[in-house]
XYZ file of C-alpha atoms in Angstrom:
722
model
C 112.714 104.868 171.844
C 112.327 101.932 169.165
C 110.236 104.062 166.847
C 113.329 106.610 166.106
C 115.207 103.637 165.341
C 112.635 101.766 163.445
C 112.445 104.782 160.891
C 115.711 105.239 160.666
C 116.481 101.132 159.505
C 113.390 101.422 157.525
C 114.735 104.133 156.075
C 118.720 102.863 155.235
C 116.942 99.377 153.834
C 114.253 101.661 151.587
C 117.629 103.310 149.947
C 119.293 100.128 149.520
C 116.298 98.644 147.603
C 116.085 101.646 145.759
C 119.590 101.902 144.622
C 119.465 97.845 144.088
C 116.295 98.637 141.631
C 117.860 101.153 139.814
C 121.208 99.342 138.733
C 119.132 96.573 137.127
C 116.487 99.062 135.510
C 119.408 100.934 134.295
C 121.501 97.753 132.979
C 117.929 97.047 131.009
C 117.886 100.911 129.619
C 115.344 101.890 131.905
C 117.729 104.905 133.150
C 118.647 107.361 130.502
C 119.966 110.179 132.605
C 120.587 111.223 136.102
C 117.294 112.417 136.661
C 115.458 109.180 135.056
C 118.113 107.157 137.931
C 117.281 109.801 140.696
C 113.215 108.970 140.252
C 113.846 105.102 139.799
C 115.548 104.782 143.146
C 113.068 107.217 144.938
C 110.142 105.573 143.441
C 111.576 101.869 144.070
C 112.470 103.009 148.056
C 108.715 104.556 148.107
C 106.880 101.223 146.700
C 109.358 99.471 149.323
C 108.034 101.964 152.223
C 104.563 101.846 151.139
C 104.591 98.110 151.396
C 106.252 97.851 154.838
C 104.200 100.413 156.372
C 101.132 98.942 155.078
C 102.161 95.351 156.694
C 102.591 97.163 159.880
C 99.315 98.998 159.442
C 97.668 96.112 159.118
C 98.930 94.607 161.790
C 98.227 97.220 164.008
C 94.469 96.846 162.868
C 93.937 93.410 162.752
C 95.877 93.107 166.449
C 96.545 96.527 167.979
C 99.240 96.322 170.454
C 101.581 99.067 172.291
C 104.527 96.338 172.534
C 107.725 97.454 170.779
C 108.356 93.510 170.145
C 106.780 93.629 166.608
C 108.940 97.059 165.709
C 111.880 94.959 167.027
C 111.381 92.441 164.753
C 110.624 94.294 161.984
C 114.044 96.205 162.252
C 115.710 93.204 162.286
C 113.857 92.180 159.029
C 115.093 95.334 157.515
C 118.373 94.308 158.577
C 118.578 92.055 155.896
C 119.154 94.647 153.159
C 122.525 94.256 153.976
C 122.551 91.217 151.759
C 122.213 93.675 148.827
C 125.242 95.446 149.778
C 127.312 92.583 148.448
C 125.380 92.565 145.529
C 126.091 96.534 145.108
C 129.506 96.227 145.584
C 129.950 93.076 143.036
C 131.219 90.716 145.621
C 131.224 87.362 144.108
C 129.737 84.627 146.294
C 131.020 81.103 145.490
C 128.083 79.331 145.454
C 127.646 75.623 143.559
C 124.003 74.185 143.148
C 123.142 70.807 143.673
C 123.699 69.021 140.380
C 120.267 67.544 141.259
C 118.164 70.625 140.524
C 116.877 71.358 137.271
C 118.967 72.841 134.552
C 117.491 76.294 134.581
C 117.504 76.503 138.517
C 121.346 75.592 138.212
C 121.215 78.343 135.567
C 119.974 80.905 137.725
C 121.338 79.920 140.377
C 124.952 80.445 138.991
C 124.595 84.392 139.372
C 125.611 85.936 142.485
C 123.032 89.052 142.186
C 120.542 86.330 142.410
C 121.653 84.621 145.283
C 122.052 88.112 147.215
C 118.274 89.092 145.960
C 117.141 85.115 147.381
C 118.986 85.653 150.377
C 117.747 89.186 151.163
C 113.963 87.526 149.973
C 114.162 84.776 152.430
C 115.315 86.377 155.417
C 113.087 89.080 155.230
C 109.812 87.034 154.695
C 111.261 84.773 157.331
C 111.543 87.641 160.033
C 108.330 88.765 158.657
C 106.465 85.704 159.915
C 108.294 86.232 163.371
C 107.193 89.881 163.565
C 103.512 88.605 162.956
C 104.141 86.047 166.061
C 104.875 88.702 168.302
C 102.123 90.733 167.472
C 99.814 88.232 168.232
C 101.406 87.437 171.542
C 101.601 91.401 172.755
C 99.195 92.706 174.747
C 95.960 94.403 172.874
C 95.543 98.160 173.229
C 93.036 100.762 170.713
C 93.377 101.219 166.904
C 93.480 104.583 167.338
C 97.044 104.465 166.802
C 96.702 102.900 163.485
C 95.870 106.578 162.262
C 99.506 107.232 162.059
C 100.212 104.547 160.416
C 97.773 104.824 157.682
C 98.530 108.174 157.202
C 102.349 107.210 156.533
C 100.976 104.631 154.131
C 99.084 106.717 152.239
C 102.409 109.260 152.032
C 104.428 106.532 150.782
C 101.687 105.680 148.400
C 101.804 109.294 146.568
C 105.198 109.424 146.519
C 105.221 105.750 143.946
C 102.056 107.755 142.380
C 104.312 110.802 141.480
C 107.531 109.490 140.822
C 106.009 106.547 138.413
C 104.275 109.114 136.558
C 107.184 111.289 136.246
C 109.443 108.225 135.208
C 107.497 107.465 132.391
C 107.195 111.097 130.855
C 110.774 111.294 131.265
C 111.109 107.832 129.406
C 108.620 108.509 126.681
C 110.204 111.927 126.058
C 113.265 109.964 125.379
C 111.821 107.484 123.270
C 109.796 109.599 121.205
C 112.637 111.159 119.255
C 111.939 114.259 117.205
C 112.781 112.688 113.463
C 114.372 114.482 111.163
C 112.618 115.908 108.035
C 112.420 113.148 105.242
C 115.228 113.391 102.474
C 116.931 111.912 99.828
C 119.247 108.467 100.564
C 120.602 106.677 97.884
C 121.472 102.785 99.095
C 122.756 100.368 96.926
C 122.013 102.194 93.777
C 118.312 103.229 94.604
C 117.219 106.731 95.837
C 113.973 106.936 98.236
C 112.917 109.659 100.567
C 113.842 108.483 104.038
C 114.678 109.539 107.378
C 116.951 107.967 110.087
C 115.122 106.132 113.058
C 117.128 105.205 116.008
C 116.902 101.809 117.932
C 114.291 101.972 120.417
C 112.802 105.460 119.148
C 108.793 105.642 118.612
C 107.351 107.308 115.747
C 103.534 107.321 115.292
C 102.077 106.963 112.117
C 98.982 108.599 110.627
C 96.815 105.833 109.212
C 93.464 107.793 108.823
C 91.697 107.190 105.546
C 94.752 104.786 104.137
C 93.749 101.055 106.185
C 91.582 100.196 102.846
C 95.133 99.976 100.903
C 98.325 98.153 101.358
C 100.656 99.746 103.685
C 104.570 99.477 102.662
C 107.319 100.658 104.949
C 111.052 100.813 103.241
C 113.907 99.699 105.798
C 117.712 100.629 105.060
C 121.090 100.677 106.855
C 122.407 104.279 106.277
C 125.571 104.619 103.976
C 128.661 103.696 104.642
C 127.384 102.284 107.995
C 130.576 100.575 109.585
C 128.800 97.504 111.069
C 125.559 97.458 108.702
C 122.629 95.337 110.776
C 121.507 92.059 108.759
C 117.980 91.694 110.942
C 115.875 93.928 112.478
C 112.527 93.242 114.858
C 110.153 95.730 113.757
C 106.993 96.627 116.383
C 104.121 97.956 115.588
C 101.439 99.176 117.683
C 98.257 99.880 116.145
C 95.288 101.855 117.841
C 92.028 101.275 117.076
C 89.264 103.269 118.952
C 90.512 102.715 122.251
C 92.185 99.417 121.909
C 96.070 98.962 121.331
C 97.537 96.092 120.080
C 101.058 95.306 119.071
C 102.786 93.520 116.806
C 106.228 92.118 116.060
C 107.389 92.013 112.423
C 111.008 89.882 111.716
C 112.754 92.158 109.240
C 116.363 90.387 107.039
C 117.945 93.474 105.708
C 119.220 94.077 102.162
C 123.245 94.578 102.510
C 122.393 96.425 99.078
C 119.102 98.050 98.898
C 115.824 98.995 100.278
C 113.957 96.060 102.279
C 110.101 96.323 101.875
C 107.832 95.549 104.887
C 104.502 95.298 104.430
C 101.815 96.045 107.553
C 99.462 92.877 107.295
C 95.966 93.864 106.175
C 94.247 91.867 109.014
C 95.869 94.359 111.468
C 94.326 97.524 109.667
C 90.510 97.209 110.542
C 88.406 100.691 109.602
C 88.784 101.990 112.945
C 92.704 102.107 113.051
C 93.516 105.674 113.218
C 97.508 105.585 114.265
C 100.118 103.091 114.524
C 103.306 103.560 116.423
C 106.444 102.369 114.948
C 109.736 101.098 116.526
C 112.780 98.705 116.101
C 115.412 96.878 117.648
C 118.283 94.801 116.868
C 117.417 92.057 119.165
C 113.814 90.644 119.695
C 111.834 91.567 122.614
C 110.837 89.737 125.393
C 107.288 88.594 125.391
C 106.755 90.308 128.465
C 108.136 93.666 127.163
C 105.523 93.401 124.009
C 102.655 92.656 125.963
C 103.279 95.534 128.829
C 104.648 98.240 126.546
C 107.227 98.475 129.109
C 110.422 99.658 127.077
C 113.638 101.022 128.127
C 114.802 104.091 126.867
C 116.108 105.309 123.118
C 119.474 105.080 123.823
C 121.304 102.868 121.103
C 123.538 104.604 118.637
C 122.127 102.455 115.571
C 119.884 103.850 113.363
C 117.725 102.511 110.212
C 116.707 104.615 107.224
C 112.421 104.360 107.310
C 110.554 105.486 104.130
C 106.781 105.604 104.136
C 104.408 104.599 104.718
C 103.366 104.308 101.303
C 99.663 103.607 100.548
C 99.230 101.285 97.692
C 95.869 100.059 96.458
C 94.781 96.738 96.850
C 94.597 94.798 93.521
C 91.000 94.166 92.404
C 89.045 93.199 89.433
C 88.337 96.447 88.214
C 91.908 97.904 89.220
C 92.997 99.957 86.446
C 96.249 98.162 84.580
C 99.957 98.266 85.612
C 101.907 100.673 83.040
C 105.257 99.755 82.221
C 106.979 102.630 79.952
C 110.432 102.098 78.046
C 112.011 104.569 76.260
C 114.981 102.892 74.238
C 117.498 106.231 73.567
C 118.563 105.799 69.674
C 115.888 103.337 68.423
C 115.407 104.897 65.075
C 112.143 103.732 63.464
C 113.529 103.500 60.048
C 115.816 100.781 61.138
C 113.004 98.562 62.519
C 112.216 95.812 60.417
C 108.686 95.422 60.784
C 108.498 99.497 59.938
C 110.369 99.128 56.668
C 114.196 98.716 57.508
C 115.212 96.181 54.165
C 117.832 94.395 57.241
C 116.381 91.750 59.633
C 117.924 94.173 62.419
C 114.696 93.631 65.264
C 113.296 89.946 64.884
C 111.709 90.072 68.373
C 110.474 93.941 68.210
C 108.661 92.823 65.094
C 107.328 90.085 66.975
C 105.918 92.888 69.727
C 105.036 94.813 66.565
C 102.313 91.736 65.772
C 100.778 91.960 69.099
C 100.495 95.403 69.578
C 98.920 98.326 68.354
C 101.948 99.704 65.969
C 102.646 103.417 65.337
C 104.640 103.400 62.722
C 105.021 107.368 62.735
C 105.407 108.448 66.198
C 107.879 111.743 66.419
C 109.915 113.310 69.019
C 109.397 116.732 70.087
C 112.832 117.139 70.191
C 115.879 114.730 69.287
C 117.190 114.749 72.584
C 117.001 112.521 75.521
C 115.932 114.863 78.763
C 113.389 116.645 76.409
C 111.491 113.558 74.994
C 111.454 111.706 78.414
C 110.157 114.473 80.267
C 107.799 115.622 77.532
C 106.869 111.233 77.911
C 106.005 111.603 81.387
C 104.118 115.326 81.257
C 102.439 115.342 78.178
C 103.293 118.593 77.795
C 105.879 120.594 74.992
C 109.584 121.009 75.867
C 108.785 124.844 75.799
C 106.597 124.080 78.622
C 108.291 122.136 80.790
C 111.940 123.512 80.467
C 113.951 120.835 79.055
C 115.855 121.309 76.039
C 119.498 121.499 74.749
C 121.303 123.331 77.570
C 118.297 124.279 79.431
C 117.170 121.519 82.337
C 114.089 122.738 83.811
C 113.560 123.310 86.480
C 110.180 121.591 86.030
C 107.303 124.038 87.082
C 105.928 122.829 90.101
C 101.954 123.174 88.180
C 102.822 120.926 86.113
C 103.148 116.974 87.124
C 104.271 114.204 85.915
C 102.690 110.571 85.080
C 104.787 109.323 88.480
C 103.280 112.108 90.586
C 99.257 111.478 88.850
C 99.741 107.734 89.456
C 101.239 107.794 92.934
C 97.775 109.601 93.837
C 96.025 106.676 92.378
C 98.122 104.913 94.742
C 100.360 103.039 92.333
C 103.789 101.953 93.551
C 106.238 103.892 91.300
C 109.993 103.111 90.129
C 112.442 104.524 87.639
C 115.295 102.716 85.974
C 116.953 105.911 84.202
C 120.805 104.883 83.270
C 121.446 108.458 83.953
C 124.401 108.693 85.535
C 127.466 108.274 82.757
C 130.894 108.766 82.865
C 130.483 110.616 80.242
C 127.210 112.802 80.849
C 124.750 112.984 83.599
C 121.126 113.536 82.641
C 118.363 111.825 83.862
C 119.963 111.625 87.371
C 118.340 112.327 91.064
C 117.922 115.830 91.613
C 117.462 116.778 87.893
C 113.329 116.762 87.774
C 112.577 113.192 86.623
C 112.757 111.675 89.964
C 109.459 113.712 90.721
C 106.197 111.183 91.994
C 108.701 108.078 91.621
C 108.785 106.187 95.545
C 112.021 104.484 93.723
C 114.629 106.135 91.402
C 117.606 104.052 89.962
C 120.365 106.029 87.877
C 123.083 103.239 87.506
C 124.179 103.102 83.896
C 125.640 99.514 83.775
C 128.953 100.529 81.775
C 133.227 100.380 82.333
C 135.662 102.915 80.718
C 137.835 101.772 77.593
C 141.545 101.657 78.357
C 143.050 105.299 77.797
C 144.301 105.441 74.241
C 145.214 109.455 74.802
C 146.333 110.328 77.942
C 144.154 113.043 79.656
C 141.446 112.465 77.283
C 138.305 110.580 79.147
C 137.702 107.326 77.570
C 134.417 106.271 75.742
C 132.607 104.348 78.180
C 131.598 100.659 77.365
C 127.690 99.570 77.509
C 127.645 96.103 79.495
C 123.917 95.863 78.168
C 120.371 96.655 78.426
C 120.461 93.218 79.905
C 121.704 94.407 83.421
C 118.447 96.961 83.876
C 116.424 94.647 82.580
C 117.133 92.077 85.090
C 116.449 94.375 87.422
C 112.934 95.761 86.106
C 112.074 91.920 85.645
C 112.710 91.151 89.481
C 111.134 94.601 90.543
C 108.163 93.348 88.696
C 107.970 90.098 90.216
C 108.153 91.616 93.837
C 104.921 93.871 92.828
C 102.347 91.880 91.423
C 99.439 92.355 94.179
C 99.403 96.158 93.782
C 99.036 98.104 90.583
C 102.688 100.047 89.511
C 104.260 102.256 87.080
C 107.522 101.526 86.045
C 109.869 103.717 83.644
C 112.908 102.480 81.680
C 115.226 104.848 80.062
C 117.994 102.153 77.918
C 120.780 104.089 77.120
C 123.237 101.036 75.184
C 122.544 103.024 71.545
C 123.495 106.403 73.308
C 126.366 106.267 70.664
C 126.698 103.183 68.982
C 130.060 101.792 68.974
C 131.658 98.333 67.779
C 131.774 95.724 70.306
C 132.961 91.994 70.262
C 130.094 91.010 72.110
C 127.666 91.777 69.163
C 129.410 89.449 67.119
C 129.452 90.578 63.258
C 126.248 91.013 62.506
C 126.022 93.171 59.386
C 129.710 94.735 59.520
C 130.202 92.398 56.379
C 133.298 90.288 55.172
C 135.857 91.731 53.386
C 135.114 95.457 53.278
C 135.200 98.295 55.889
C 131.485 98.427 57.624
C 130.010 101.979 57.458
C 128.279 103.643 60.276
C 125.046 102.318 59.462
C 126.647 98.751 59.764
C 127.992 99.534 63.189
C 124.320 100.684 64.227
C 122.485 97.760 62.760
C 124.931 95.739 64.739
C 124.454 96.886 67.923
C 120.358 97.484 67.576
C 120.248 93.615 66.731
C 121.976 93.058 69.975
C 119.692 95.341 72.035
C 116.507 93.903 70.133
C 117.901 90.237 71.356
C 118.176 91.315 75.149
C 115.119 93.601 75.054
C 113.139 90.724 73.166
C 113.849 88.505 75.754
C 112.943 90.728 78.574
C 109.472 91.069 77.010
C 109.317 87.252 76.316
C 109.630 86.775 79.826
C 107.428 89.537 80.874
C 104.708 88.310 79.017
C 105.043 84.846 80.747
C 103.767 86.715 84.197
C 100.167 86.479 85.181
C 100.657 90.211 85.726
C 100.583 90.995 82.020
C 97.172 90.589 81.636
C 96.428 93.601 83.800
C 99.271 95.622 82.441
C 99.789 98.111 79.357
C 103.206 98.313 78.067
C 104.529 101.011 76.302
C 107.894 100.822 74.136
C 108.973 103.889 72.356
C 112.405 105.731 71.490
C 113.712 109.520 72.677
C 115.096 109.773 69.170
C 116.669 108.309 66.273
C 119.622 109.191 64.146
C 120.206 111.230 60.742
C 121.519 108.300 58.303
C 120.946 110.469 55.170
C 122.297 113.695 55.181
C 125.575 114.733 53.614
C 128.362 115.635 56.382
C 127.299 113.182 58.930
C 130.285 112.548 61.221
C 131.620 108.894 60.888
C 130.900 106.931 63.865
C 133.608 104.670 62.930
C 136.527 107.323 63.158
C 135.209 108.059 66.661
C 132.461 110.848 65.777
C 129.048 110.970 67.606
C 125.621 110.035 65.838
C 124.179 112.965 64.528
C 120.957 114.260 65.712
C 119.457 116.709 63.713
C 115.902 118.083 62.814
C 115.282 115.199 60.080
C 112.905 112.453 59.568
C 115.762 110.002 60.255
C 116.440 111.637 63.932
C 112.544 112.712 64.985
C 110.739 109.408 63.641
C 110.236 106.703 66.635
C 108.921 103.563 67.018
C 105.736 103.265 69.250
C 104.065 100.214 70.691
C 101.316 99.727 72.577
C 100.326 96.359 74.273
C 97.003 96.775 76.565
C 94.758 94.625 77.888
C 91.446 94.013 75.637
C 93.162 95.616 72.736
C 93.671 93.814 69.672
C 96.750 94.294 67.360
C 96.635 96.927 64.472
C 99.287 99.098 62.456
C 98.289 102.729 62.343
C 100.491 105.323 59.986
C 98.860 108.513 61.220
C 101.321 110.446 62.638
C 101.157 111.062 66.060
C 103.591 112.997 68.530
C 104.822 111.427 72.199
C 102.655 114.238 73.660
C 99.950 111.852 73.137
C 101.448 109.095 75.349
C 100.843 110.808 78.758
C 97.040 111.530 78.079
C 96.737 107.899 76.748
C 97.985 106.446 80.162
C 95.726 108.979 82.042
C 92.810 107.890 80.384
C 93.591 104.064 80.862
C 94.062 104.687 84.466
C 91.776 107.146 85.490
C 94.522 109.497 86.899
C 94.640 113.320 86.328
C 96.997 116.297 85.798
C 96.600 119.691 86.534
C 97.920 121.162 83.498
C 95.967 120.848 79.794
C 96.962 118.398 77.824
C 96.462 116.869 74.113
C 92.867 115.159 74.306
C 93.711 112.484 71.580
C 93.572 108.470 72.921
C 96.070 106.623 70.912
C 93.587 103.586 71.605
C 91.166 105.389 69.828
C 90.597 106.807 66.132
C 93.494 109.327 65.681
C 92.720 112.836 63.929
C 95.129 113.945 61.160
C 97.119 116.403 63.200
C 100.520 118.119 62.828
C 103.632 117.261 64.771
C 106.016 119.703 65.951
C 109.797 119.458 66.829
C 112.435 121.473 67.720
C 116.239 121.918 68.949
C 119.019 124.483 69.381
C 119.464 127.774 70.549
C 118.474 129.956 68.096
C 115.359 127.773 68.169
C 114.799 125.969 65.073
C 111.414 124.425 64.879
C 110.371 121.164 62.097
C 106.937 120.608 61.351
C 105.733 117.000 60.170
C 102.341 117.273 58.045
C 101.047 113.557 56.217
C 103.234 114.628 53.170
C 105.121 117.494 53.863
C 108.279 118.541 56.838
C 108.834 121.980 57.262
C 111.950 123.103 59.029
C 112.207 126.754 60.039
C 114.852 129.083 62.457
C 113.217 131.057 64.507
C 116.084 133.354 65.290
C 115.180 133.554 69.292
C 116.192 132.171 72.374
C 114.113 128.776 73.432
C 112.903 130.638 76.691
C 113.964 134.245 76.989
C 112.619 134.517 73.711
C 115.656 137.020 72.498
C 116.342 137.669 69.094
C 119.899 135.665 68.375
C 119.666 135.578 64.711
C 117.414 136.212 61.888
C 114.286 134.201 60.939
C 114.932 131.939 57.837
C 112.974 128.383 56.354
C 116.032 125.637 56.222
C 114.118 123.057 54.626
C 110.831 122.151 53.048
C 110.631 118.104 51.998
C 108.294 115.829 50.087
C 107.594 113.084 52.568
C 106.647 110.853 49.940
C 109.655 111.455 47.693
C 111.816 111.274 51.027
C 110.745 108.018 51.432
C 111.408 106.666 47.955
C 114.690 108.256 48.247
C 114.119 110.043 44.889
C 116.225 113.199 44.209
C 114.795 116.564 46.055
C 113.329 119.179 44.343
C 113.410 122.896 45.088
C 109.797 123.169 47.092
C 110.174 126.535 48.380
C 110.004 127.762 44.704
C 107.368 124.960 43.568
C 104.881 125.476 46.553
C 105.493 128.999 47.913
C 102.129 129.271 49.144
C 102.154 125.762 51.516
C 105.803 126.909 52.502
C 104.064 130.217 53.750
C 101.366 128.655 55.407
C 103.146 125.861 57.182
C 105.763 128.410 58.541
C 102.414 130.622 59.635
C 101.685 127.533 61.705
C 105.104 127.592 63.127
C 104.674 130.812 64.374
C 101.386 130.278 65.959
C 102.539 127.524 68.001
C 105.561 129.386 69.454
C 103.249 132.418 70.298
C 100.969 129.692 72.256
C 103.292 127.791 73.872
C 103.268 128.599 77.840
C 107.057 129.604 78.183
C 108.924 127.751 81.251
C 111.141 129.457 83.752
C 114.135 127.131 82.233
C 117.710 128.049 83.276
C 121.018 126.809 81.580
C 123.214 123.944 83.043
C 126.266 125.529 84.735
């Protein structure tokens, strides 16, 4: 009679213990759904059964008896589980602990749940001692009856093993949430490839072959998050051989950008193969970190996670950092150090005294996208596909400097000022983002008041200093690894008269010309740019940095018919010398300052950077290294549809209309020579001669060179802008 009652009482008490345990684990996040809740309740009940049966089995082995008095007291101990009903019903038990108790104990006893657990435990253990006493006083019998209790104990132990295994598998399945594919996200004003990672979710990073590098993770709140987090705790579980170790790193999140987190180098030995990543909004208890027993990922919070990015560690033989600056509209003929009679650029003149100065550098086209993509790839616009209304897409077999240097484990960053109220060009998705880990397109400008209703007002630049300050801060934060920084500065895009420029070269008592307005704007840009360069040169990192400063185009200051900027027109970008000739300064480690007058092309910049860094690209490039002796070579520029080509030799400029579309190579018009200039007479501003009549054979020879060039250039499958 007692055995069935014992089994009933044992089952009921096990059920109460299981449900109570499920309640506590559910509140801690270990029960994400009904199935795991059922597994938890059954598993805890099986643990209780196993312990209870093991106790009875031990008594049967040590003091075997056929008396039912031990079972009676065991049933009484099971009745102590009734205290748990008060806990499950949330019945408040008034309990005021003695004020002489320690504070931590008073705080502990303030909670009714813990009081119920204490009453259950104390009562249960006390009656268990009575059971032990009853067993010792009962008459002895054989031990054969213990076999049934052993079998029941083993069965409950199997139940524990099964339910715990299934529960852990269910939790892991919930924690290892499949992540979305990486896609571009703009946080603040900077783009990066990232993916959302939920709080408590696990993600495993493959670190094979990366432990010799600095490993960087970038974090940010998702855009337009209603309640963005200010801090997070990143848990890294490192797998090294058969060893696993966990580290928690606190992270203060930047509300307006990406926050970088570097995995400590001391955690990354040669045997590290993988790292499991997880974040929480609150710091985990130490026992959770040590045991790895974490709740399921049920939080709705998500952070953007970018990386891991592997960056080389700076050593003595590390290749130099690269800073490439393209100042839109910086005309060589208006730079004082390159021959301008006005002192427009005192700070750039100072740079010219310290750097290698190329006074005859020519752009492939007087357009920003064409010149910048040539700077970044080393190929002609006809090959990369950015020219006029044609804007790529960049062919996949052509790699940019950013891609090449990223393969060399450089940190790569671009500030392009590509998003303008009037015209977007170097924006994210245009192809210029290739290879850049971070890509900032903000153009610091504001609109003028609308003068004519319905007409878009001209954006007023706030100054290149805004972008330069961001660049300076970024450089200071990335001195421990080699970096590639690309800067495009847009303030001289359409030079205008602004109050913050002051009087400059505008003159007193006369109407300023377009050239006066340009020179005044240039002087202000020079001041801002010069201050930036002076700050950079004070940084120790500049000893390991190659600075390249050039322009995307100049302006046509000489030709009749030029639209006056003073009257609201735009600066003219033509195939004239003034629009195609730009300054080029290279300040490189271990290079003495010098001046070179040999004509060069912007196509030569990329091969020079690749030679300095040891990086490579798949596309064939010029073998010219600008820091070595430069052979005399033609420079060819282009513009328009139909396509016009202009060839610049040491003493001549020949411009020819091909009549062809740039990429489809369809005939749109007839061929014709456009211009034939003697550059010596041009520089001296002498009256032009009819060079076609005076040098017909030379004109024919130069035109043939342009025809051959056009035939030899690989043609991109570029598409016009919609």
